mmCIF file with all atom_site columns, C-alpha atoms and ligand atoms in Angstrom:
data_model
loop_
_atom_site.group_PDB
_atom_site.id
_atom_site.type_symbol
_atom_site.label_atom_id
_atom_site.label_alt_id
_atom_site.label_comp_id
_atom_site.label_asym_id
_atom_site.label_entity_id
_atom_site.label_seq_id
_atom_site.pdbx_PDB_ins_code
_atom_site.Cartn_x
_atom_site.Cartn_y
_atom_site.Cartn_z
_atom_site.occupancy
_atom_site.B_iso_or_equiv
_atom_site.pdbx_formal_charge
_atom_site.auth_seq_id
_atom_site.auth_comp_id
_atom_site.auth_asym_id
_atom_site.auth_atom_id
_atom_site.pdbx_PDB_model_num
ATOM   1   C  CA  . MET F 1 1   ? -0.115  -0.152 -0.260 1.00 0.00 ? 1   MET F CA  1
ATOM   2   C  CA  . THR F 1 2   ? 1.359   3.604  -0.646 1.00 0.00 ? 2   THR F CA  1
ATOM   3   C  CA  . LYS F 1 3   ? 2.161   5.528  2.037  1.00 0.00 ? 3   LYS F CA  1
ATOM   4   C  CA  . VAL F 1 4   ? 1.447   9.479  1.555  1.00 0.00 ? 4   VAL F CA  1
ATOM   5   C  CA  . PRO F 1 5   ? 3.128   11.882 4.094  1.00 0.00 ? 5   PRO F CA  1
ATOM   6   C  CA  . VAL F 1 6   ? 0.489   13.894 5.170  1.00 0.00 ? 6   VAL F CA  1
ATOM   7   C  CA  . GLN F 1 7   ? 1.411   17.405 7.765  1.00 0.00 ? 7   GLN F CA  1
ATOM   8   C  CA  . PHE F 1 8   ? -1.792  19.531 9.461  1.00 0.00 ? 8   PHE F CA  1
ATOM   9   C  CA  . THR F 1 9   ? -2.168  21.290 12.626 1.00 0.00 ? 9   THR F CA  1
ATOM   10  C  CA  . LEU F 1 10  ? -3.965  18.997 15.222 1.00 0.00 ? 10  LEU F CA  1
ATOM   11  C  CA  . ASN F 1 11  ? -6.040  20.985 17.992 1.00 0.00 ? 11  ASN F CA  1
ATOM   12  C  CA  . GLY F 1 12  ? -2.960  23.451 17.374 1.00 0.00 ? 12  GLY F CA  1
ATOM   13  C  CA  . GLU F 1 13  ? -0.119  21.337 17.714 1.00 0.00 ? 13  GLU F CA  1
ATOM   14  C  CA  . GLU F 1 14  ? 1.542   20.425 14.233 1.00 0.00 ? 14  GLU F CA  1
ATOM   15  C  CA  . LYS F 1 15  ? 1.434   16.447 13.315 1.00 0.00 ? 15  LYS F CA  1
ATOM   16  C  CA  . ALA F 1 16  ? 3.362   14.315 10.964 1.00 0.00 ? 16  ALA F CA  1
ATOM   17  C  CA  . GLU F 1 17  ? 2.206   11.607 9.988  1.00 0.00 ? 17  GLU F CA  1
ATOM   18  C  CA  . PHE F 1 18  ? 2.459   8.651  6.581  1.00 0.00 ? 18  PHE F CA  1
ATOM   19  C  CA  . ALA F 1 19  ? -0.760  7.842  5.954  1.00 0.00 ? 19  ALA F CA  1
ATOM   20  C  CA  . GLU F 1 20  ? -2.033  4.907  3.406  1.00 0.00 ? 20  GLU F CA  1
ATOM   21  C  CA  . SER F 1 21  ? -3.290  6.523  0.601  1.00 0.00 ? 21  SER F CA  1
ATOM   22  C  CA  . GLY F 1 22  ? -6.885  6.412  0.539  1.00 0.00 ? 22  GLY F CA  1
ATOM   23  C  CA  . ALA F 1 23  ? -7.049  6.217  4.583  1.00 0.00 ? 23  ALA F CA  1
ATOM   24  C  CA  . THR F 1 24  ? -9.378  8.559  6.174  1.00 0.00 ? 24  THR F CA  1
ATOM   25  C  CA  . LEU F 1 25  ? -8.982  11.214 8.471  1.00 0.00 ? 25  LEU F CA  1
ATOM   26  C  CA  . LEU F 1 26  ? -10.745 8.759  11.469 1.00 0.00 ? 26  LEU F CA  1
ATOM   27  C  CA  . LYS F 1 27  ? -8.368  6.164  10.992 1.00 0.00 ? 27  LYS F CA  1
ATOM   28  C  CA  . VAL F 1 28  ? -5.575  8.184  11.060 1.00 0.00 ? 28  VAL F CA  1
ATOM   29  C  CA  . LEU F 1 29  ? -6.957  10.361 13.680 1.00 0.00 ? 29  LEU F CA  1
ATOM   30  C  CA  . ARG F 1 30  ? -7.533  7.065  15.927 1.00 0.00 ? 30  ARG F CA  1
ATOM   31  C  CA  . GLU F 1 31  ? -5.331  4.437  14.566 1.00 0.00 ? 31  GLU F CA  1
ATOM   32  C  CA  . LYS F 1 32  ? -1.689  6.691  14.007 1.00 0.00 ? 32  LYS F CA  1
ATOM   33  C  CA  . ILE F 1 33  ? -2.140  9.767  16.303 1.00 0.00 ? 33  ILE F CA  1
ATOM   34  C  CA  . GLY F 1 34  ? -3.897  8.481  19.134 1.00 0.00 ? 34  GLY F CA  1
ATOM   35  C  CA  . ASP F 1 35  ? -6.845  11.169 18.949 1.00 0.00 ? 35  ASP F CA  1
ATOM   36  C  CA  . MET F 1 36  ? -9.639  8.319  20.111 1.00 0.00 ? 36  MET F CA  1
ATOM   37  C  CA  . SER F 1 37  ? -12.321 11.458 21.030 1.00 0.00 ? 37  SER F CA  1
ATOM   38  C  CA  . VAL F 1 38  ? -13.227 11.135 17.618 1.00 0.00 ? 38  VAL F CA  1
ATOM   39  C  CA  . LYS F 1 39  ? -15.423 8.160  17.043 1.00 0.00 ? 39  LYS F CA  1
ATOM   40  C  CA  . GLY F 1 40  ? -16.285 6.249  14.370 1.00 0.00 ? 40  GLY F CA  1
ATOM   41  C  CA  . GLY F 1 41  ? -20.045 4.777  14.023 1.00 0.00 ? 41  GLY F CA  1
ATOM   42  C  CA  . CYS F 1 42  ? -21.337 4.071  10.786 1.00 0.00 ? 42  CYS F CA  1
ATOM   43  C  CA  . GLN F 1 43  ? -18.023 4.871  9.167  1.00 0.00 ? 43  GLN F CA  1
ATOM   44  C  CA  . GLN F 1 44  ? -20.344 6.018  5.797  1.00 0.00 ? 44  GLN F CA  1
ATOM   45  C  CA  . GLY F 1 45  ? -21.071 9.713  6.623  1.00 0.00 ? 45  GLY F CA  1
ATOM   46  C  CA  . THR F 1 46  ? -24.768 9.215  7.961  1.00 0.00 ? 46  THR F CA  1
ATOM   47  C  CA  . CYS F 1 47  ? -24.437 9.013  11.957 1.00 0.00 ? 47  CYS F CA  1
ATOM   48  C  CA  . GLY F 1 48  ? -21.931 12.308 12.661 1.00 0.00 ? 48  GLY F CA  1
ATOM   49  C  CA  . SER F 1 49  ? -20.180 10.696 15.031 1.00 0.00 ? 49  SER F CA  1
ATOM   50  C  CA  . CYS F 1 50  ? -16.860 11.259 13.313 1.00 0.00 ? 50  CYS F CA  1
ATOM   51  C  CA  . SER F 1 51  ? -17.307 15.340 12.877 1.00 0.00 ? 51  SER F CA  1
ATOM   52  C  CA  . VAL F 1 52  ? -14.574 17.536 13.349 1.00 0.00 ? 52  VAL F CA  1
ATOM   53  C  CA  . ILE F 1 53  ? -13.955 21.183 12.586 1.00 0.00 ? 53  ILE F CA  1
ATOM   54  C  CA  . ILE F 1 54  ? -11.313 21.863 9.428  1.00 0.00 ? 54  ILE F CA  1
ATOM   55  C  CA  . ASP F 1 55  ? -10.202 24.735 8.187  1.00 0.00 ? 55  ASP F CA  1
ATOM   56  C  CA  . GLY F 1 56  ? -13.557 26.069 10.550 1.00 0.00 ? 56  GLY F CA  1
ATOM   57  C  CA  . ALA F 1 57  ? -16.034 24.462 8.812  1.00 0.00 ? 57  ALA F CA  1
ATOM   58  C  CA  . LEU F 1 58  ? -17.549 20.798 9.839  1.00 0.00 ? 58  LEU F CA  1
ATOM   59  C  CA  . HIS F 1 59  ? -16.506 17.633 8.102  1.00 0.00 ? 59  HIS F CA  1
ATOM   60  C  CA  . LEU F 1 60  ? -17.370 13.456 8.248  1.00 0.00 ? 60  LEU F CA  1
ATOM   61  C  CA  . SER F 1 61  ? -13.713 12.343 8.855  1.00 0.00 ? 61  SER F CA  1
ATOM   62  C  CA  . CYS F 1 62  ? -14.874 9.759  8.417  1.00 0.00 ? 62  CYS F CA  1
ATOM   63  C  CA  . LEU F 1 63  ? -15.412 11.010 4.580  1.00 0.00 ? 63  LEU F CA  1
ATOM   64  C  CA  . THR F 1 64  ? -12.421 12.754 4.092  1.00 0.00 ? 64  THR F CA  1
ATOM   65  C  CA  . LEU F 1 65  ? -9.425  11.404 2.930  1.00 0.00 ? 65  LEU F CA  1
ATOM   66  C  CA  . ALA F 1 66  ? -6.234  12.628 5.281  1.00 0.00 ? 66  ALA F CA  1
ATOM   67  C  CA  . GLU F 1 67  ? -3.676  13.827 2.650  1.00 0.00 ? 67  GLU F CA  1
ATOM   68  C  CA  . THR F 1 68  ? -6.532  16.283 1.305  1.00 0.00 ? 68  THR F CA  1
ATOM   69  C  CA  . CYS F 1 69  ? -5.589  17.605 4.900  1.00 0.00 ? 69  CYS F CA  1
ATOM   70  C  CA  . ASP F 1 70  ? -2.780  18.501 4.166  1.00 0.00 ? 70  ASP F CA  1
ATOM   71  C  CA  . GLY F 1 71  ? -1.213  22.188 6.142  1.00 0.00 ? 71  GLY F CA  1
ATOM   72  C  CA  . ARG F 1 72  ? -4.513  22.003 7.217  1.00 0.00 ? 72  ARG F CA  1
ATOM   73  C  CA  . SER F 1 73  ? -5.731  22.903 10.302 1.00 0.00 ? 73  SER F CA  1
ATOM   74  C  CA  . VAL F 1 74  ? -8.165  20.256 12.179 1.00 0.00 ? 74  VAL F CA  1
ATOM   75  C  CA  . GLN F 1 75  ? -10.325 20.972 15.538 1.00 0.00 ? 75  GLN F CA  1
ATOM   76  C  CA  . THR F 1 76  ? -11.323 17.773 17.401 1.00 0.00 ? 76  THR F CA  1
ATOM   77  C  CA  . THR F 1 77  ? -13.493 17.113 21.216 1.00 0.00 ? 77  THR F CA  1
ATOM   78  C  CA  . ALA F 1 78  ? -9.756  16.572 22.424 1.00 0.00 ? 78  ALA F CA  1
ATOM   79  C  CA  . GLY F 1 79  ? -8.219  20.025 21.880 1.00 0.00 ? 79  GLY F CA  1
ATOM   80  C  CA  . LEU F 1 80  ? -12.061 21.496 23.818 1.00 0.00 ? 80  LEU F CA  1
ATOM   81  C  CA  . GLU F 1 81  ? -10.810 21.799 26.808 1.00 0.00 ? 81  GLU F CA  1
ATOM   82  C  CA  . ASP F 1 82  ? -8.282  24.752 27.646 1.00 0.00 ? 82  ASP F CA  1
ATOM   83  C  CA  . ALA F 1 83  ? -5.670  23.697 30.450 1.00 0.00 ? 83  ALA F CA  1
ATOM   84  C  CA  . GLY F 1 84  ? -7.921  21.136 32.227 1.00 0.00 ? 84  GLY F CA  1
ATOM   85  C  CA  . VAL F 1 85  ? -10.945 24.128 32.119 1.00 0.00 ? 85  VAL F CA  1
ATOM   86  C  CA  . LEU F 1 86  ? -14.153 22.547 30.116 1.00 0.00 ? 86  LEU F CA  1
ATOM   87  C  CA  . HIS F 1 87  ? -15.149 24.390 27.302 1.00 0.00 ? 87  HIS F CA  1
ATOM   88  C  CA  . PRO F 1 88  ? -19.170 25.830 27.993 1.00 0.00 ? 88  PRO F CA  1
ATOM   89  C  CA  . LEU F 1 89  ? -20.427 23.415 25.772 1.00 0.00 ? 89  LEU F CA  1
ATOM   90  C  CA  . GLN F 1 90  ? -18.528 20.775 27.636 1.00 0.00 ? 90  GLN F CA  1
ATOM   91  C  CA  . ARG F 1 91  ? -19.839 22.300 30.928 1.00 0.00 ? 91  ARG F CA  1
ATOM   92  C  CA  . ALA F 1 92  ? -23.404 22.774 29.365 1.00 0.00 ? 92  ALA F CA  1
ATOM   93  C  CA  . PHE F 1 93  ? -23.411 19.624 28.086 1.00 0.00 ? 93  PHE F CA  1
ATOM   94  C  CA  . ASN F 1 94  ? -23.078 17.921 31.590 1.00 0.00 ? 94  ASN F CA  1
ATOM   95  C  CA  . GLU F 1 95  ? -24.783 20.167 33.560 1.00 0.00 ? 95  GLU F CA  1
ATOM   96  C  CA  . GLY F 1 96  ? -27.654 19.417 31.113 1.00 0.00 ? 96  GLY F CA  1
ATOM   97  C  CA  . PHE F 1 97  ? -27.673 15.720 31.319 1.00 0.00 ? 97  PHE F CA  1
ATOM   98  C  CA  . ALA F 1 98  ? -27.461 15.976 27.276 1.00 0.00 ? 98  ALA F CA  1
ATOM   99  C  CA  . THR F 1 99  ? -25.429 12.932 27.309 1.00 0.00 ? 99  THR F CA  1
ATOM   100 C  CA  . GLN F 1 100 ? -25.761 9.141  28.156 1.00 0.00 ? 100 GLN F CA  1
ATOM   101 C  CA  . CYS F 1 101 ? -23.770 6.624  26.690 1.00 0.00 ? 101 CYS F CA  1
ATOM   102 C  CA  . GLY F 1 102 ? -22.041 9.494  25.299 1.00 0.00 ? 102 GLY F CA  1
ATOM   103 C  CA  . PHE F 1 103 ? -20.872 8.020  21.740 1.00 0.00 ? 103 PHE F CA  1
ATOM   104 C  CA  . CYS F 1 104 ? -22.645 11.012 19.497 1.00 0.00 ? 104 CYS F CA  1
ATOM   105 C  CA  . THR F 1 105 ? -21.304 13.420 22.069 1.00 0.00 ? 105 THR F CA  1
ATOM   106 C  CA  . PRO F 1 106 ? -18.235 14.451 20.579 1.00 0.00 ? 106 PRO F CA  1
ATOM   107 C  CA  . GLY F 1 107 ? -19.843 14.750 17.083 1.00 0.00 ? 107 GLY F CA  1
ATOM   108 C  CA  . MET F 1 108 ? -22.653 16.801 18.982 1.00 0.00 ? 108 MET F CA  1
ATOM   109 C  CA  . LEU F 1 109 ? -19.754 18.960 20.521 1.00 0.00 ? 109 LEU F CA  1
ATOM   110 C  CA  . MET F 1 110 ? -18.001 19.708 16.909 1.00 0.00 ? 110 MET F CA  1
ATOM   111 C  CA  . ALA F 1 111 ? -21.452 20.358 15.448 1.00 0.00 ? 111 ALA F CA  1
ATOM   112 C  CA  . ALA F 1 112 ? -21.917 22.917 18.284 1.00 0.00 ? 112 ALA F CA  1
ATOM   113 C  CA  . LYS F 1 113 ? -18.974 24.523 18.403 1.00 0.00 ? 113 LYS F CA  1
ATOM   114 C  CA  . ALA F 1 114 ? -18.855 25.105 14.822 1.00 0.00 ? 114 ALA F CA  1
ATOM   115 C  CA  . LEU F 1 115 ? -22.391 26.570 14.752 1.00 0.00 ? 115 LEU F CA  1
ATOM   116 C  CA  . LEU F 1 116 ? -21.716 28.848 17.650 1.00 0.00 ? 116 LEU F CA  1
ATOM   117 C  CA  . ASP F 1 117 ? -18.693 29.937 15.944 1.00 0.00 ? 117 ASP F CA  1
ATOM   118 C  CA  . SER F 1 118 ? -20.430 31.030 13.214 1.00 0.00 ? 118 SER F CA  1
ATOM   119 C  CA  . ASN F 1 119 ? -23.599 32.113 14.909 1.00 0.00 ? 119 ASN F CA  1
ATOM   120 C  CA  . PRO F 1 120 ? -23.030 32.981 18.441 1.00 0.00 ? 120 PRO F CA  1
ATOM   121 C  CA  . ALA F 1 121 ? -26.613 33.864 19.130 1.00 0.00 ? 121 ALA F CA  1
ATOM   122 C  CA  . PRO F 1 122 ? -28.396 30.737 17.469 1.00 0.00 ? 122 PRO F CA  1
ATOM   123 C  CA  . SER F 1 123 ? -31.989 29.798 17.643 1.00 0.00 ? 123 SER F CA  1
ATOM   124 C  CA  . ARG F 1 124 ? -33.923 26.876 18.836 1.00 0.00 ? 124 ARG F CA  1
ATOM   125 C  CA  . GLU F 1 125 ? -34.304 26.259 15.038 1.00 0.00 ? 125 GLU F CA  1
ATOM   126 C  CA  . ASP F 1 126 ? -30.723 26.587 13.762 1.00 0.00 ? 126 ASP F CA  1
ATOM   127 C  CA  . VAL F 1 127 ? -29.656 24.587 16.449 1.00 0.00 ? 127 VAL F CA  1
ATOM   128 C  CA  . ILE F 1 128 ? -31.789 21.674 15.459 1.00 0.00 ? 128 ILE F CA  1
ATOM   129 C  CA  . GLU F 1 129 ? -30.635 22.270 11.322 1.00 0.00 ? 129 GLU F CA  1
ATOM   130 C  CA  . ALA F 1 130 ? -27.144 22.259 13.044 1.00 0.00 ? 130 ALA F CA  1
ATOM   131 C  CA  . ILE F 1 131 ? -26.892 19.168 14.459 1.00 0.00 ? 131 ILE F CA  1
ATOM   132 C  CA  . ALA F 1 132 ? -29.762 17.444 11.996 1.00 0.00 ? 132 ALA F CA  1
ATOM   133 C  CA  . GLY F 1 133 ? -26.821 15.127 10.331 1.00 0.00 ? 133 GLY F CA  1
ATOM   134 C  CA  . ASN F 1 134 ? -25.826 13.756 14.003 1.00 0.00 ? 134 ASN F CA  1
ATOM   135 C  CA  . ILE F 1 135 ? -28.081 10.635 15.908 1.00 0.00 ? 135 ILE F CA  1
ATOM   136 C  CA  . CYS F 1 136 ? -27.819 10.143 19.489 1.00 0.00 ? 136 CYS F CA  1
ATOM   137 C  CA  . ARG F 1 137 ? -29.509 6.771  20.206 1.00 0.00 ? 137 ARG F CA  1
ATOM   138 C  CA  . CYS F 1 138 ? -30.050 7.995  23.729 1.00 0.00 ? 138 CYS F CA  1
ATOM   139 C  CA  . THR F 1 139 ? -31.487 10.983 24.647 1.00 0.00 ? 139 THR F CA  1
ATOM   140 C  CA  . GLY F 1 140 ? -34.114 12.380 22.822 1.00 0.00 ? 140 GLY F CA  1
ATOM   141 C  CA  . TYR F 1 141 ? -32.543 15.073 21.133 1.00 0.00 ? 141 TYR F CA  1
ATOM   142 C  CA  . GLU F 1 142 ? -33.989 17.571 24.161 1.00 0.00 ? 142 GLU F CA  1
ATOM   143 C  CA  . PRO F 1 143 ? -31.348 18.152 26.634 1.00 0.00 ? 143 PRO F CA  1
ATOM   144 C  CA  . ILE F 1 144 ? -28.430 18.381 23.831 1.00 0.00 ? 144 ILE F CA  1
ATOM   145 C  CA  . ILE F 1 145 ? -30.664 21.160 22.064 1.00 0.00 ? 145 ILE F CA  1
ATOM   146 C  CA  . GLN F 1 146 ? -31.256 22.768 25.187 1.00 0.00 ? 146 GLN F CA  1
ATOM   147 C  CA  . ALA F 1 147 ? -27.202 22.356 26.100 1.00 0.00 ? 147 ALA F CA  1
ATOM   148 C  CA  . ILE F 1 148 ? -26.458 24.303 23.176 1.00 0.00 ? 148 ILE F CA  1
ATOM   149 C  CA  . LEU F 1 149 ? -28.329 26.937 24.043 1.00 0.00 ? 149 LEU F CA  1
ATOM   150 C  CA  . SER F 1 150 ? -27.285 27.345 27.487 1.00 0.00 ? 150 SER F CA  1
ATOM   151 C  CA  . ALA F 1 151 ? -23.588 27.255 26.008 1.00 0.00 ? 151 ALA F CA  1
ATOM   152 C  CA  . ALA F 1 152 ? -24.877 30.054 23.891 1.00 0.00 ? 152 ALA F CA  1
ATOM   153 C  CA  . HIS F 1 153 ? -26.675 32.200 26.066 1.00 0.00 ? 153 HIS F CA  1
ATOM   154 C  CA  . ALA F 1 154 ? -23.864 31.821 28.475 1.00 0.00 ? 154 ALA F CA  1
ATOM   155 C  CA  . ASN F 1 155 ? -21.446 33.116 26.282 1.00 0.00 ? 155 ASN F CA  1
ATOM   156 C  CA  . THR F 1 156 ? -23.798 35.941 25.206 1.00 0.00 ? 156 THR F CA  1
ATOM   157 C  CA  . LEU F 1 157 ? -23.424 37.032 28.798 1.00 0.00 ? 157 LEU F CA  1
ATOM   158 C  CA  . ASN F 1 158 ? -19.775 37.007 29.380 1.00 0.00 ? 158 ASN F CA  1
ATOM   159 C  CA  . ALA F 1 159 ? -19.310 38.767 25.863 1.00 0.00 ? 159 ALA F CA  1
ATOM   160 C  CA  . ALA F 1 160 ? -21.759 41.579 27.549 1.00 0.00 ? 160 ALA F CA  1
HETATM 161 S  S1  . FES S 2 .   ? -18.772 7.491  11.147 1.00 0.00 ? 201 FES S S1  1
HETATM 162 FE FE1 . FES S 2 .   ? -18.802 9.323  9.734  1.00 0.00 ? 201 FES S FE1 1
HETATM 163 S  S2  . FES S 2 .   ? -20.583 9.494  9.910  1.00 0.00 ? 201 FES S S2  1
HETATM 164 FE FE2 . FES S 2 .   ? -20.641 8.143  11.337 1.00 0.00 ? 201 FES S FE2 1
HETATM 165 S  S1  . FES S 2 .   ? -25.649 9.625  24.479 1.00 0.00 ? 202 FES S S1  1
HETATM 166 FE FE1 . FES S 2 .   ? -25.698 7.531  23.252 1.00 0.00 ? 202 FES S FE1 1
HETATM 167 S  S2  . FES S 2 .   ? -25.743 8.142  21.211 1.00 0.00 ? 202 FES S S2  1
HETATM 168 FE FE2 . FES S 2 .   ? -26.094 9.683  22.338 1.00 0.00 ? 202 FES S FE2 1
#
């Protein structure tokens, strides 16, 4: 199998790997780099659990070839915490019981972060649309929607 060099920034840190040509970003993140915060569910683009942010936009890492990430910036849930302090979204998910088995949570958090980065004061409809590609089998979605709205509200208050 041909290996190709891939260099990208992962949560602010430079990473350089040799990836098998055709390997997905999901596979490289988990199996080469050891970022187990990214979850592989369906591996075919329908569950959203593998969502990451690449150059500011939400992407499914199971449908993204690692080699296309050369020179780009990748963010995963592992980078949300800052020096031991949880990101407001992580706090809101914990406090609002928005996670049960937790398998969907990394993808939900990244979808929510991509939303709040571009729209700090989303409506309920905006939140529902932003997580429409993310499947959760446990929560019934309402606690997740409320947690995202609550994190947005807290951020808006902090910024005021
Ligand atoms: S694992 Fe990528 S969308 Fe399901
Ligand atoms: S908390 Fe279990 S799938 Fe969402």
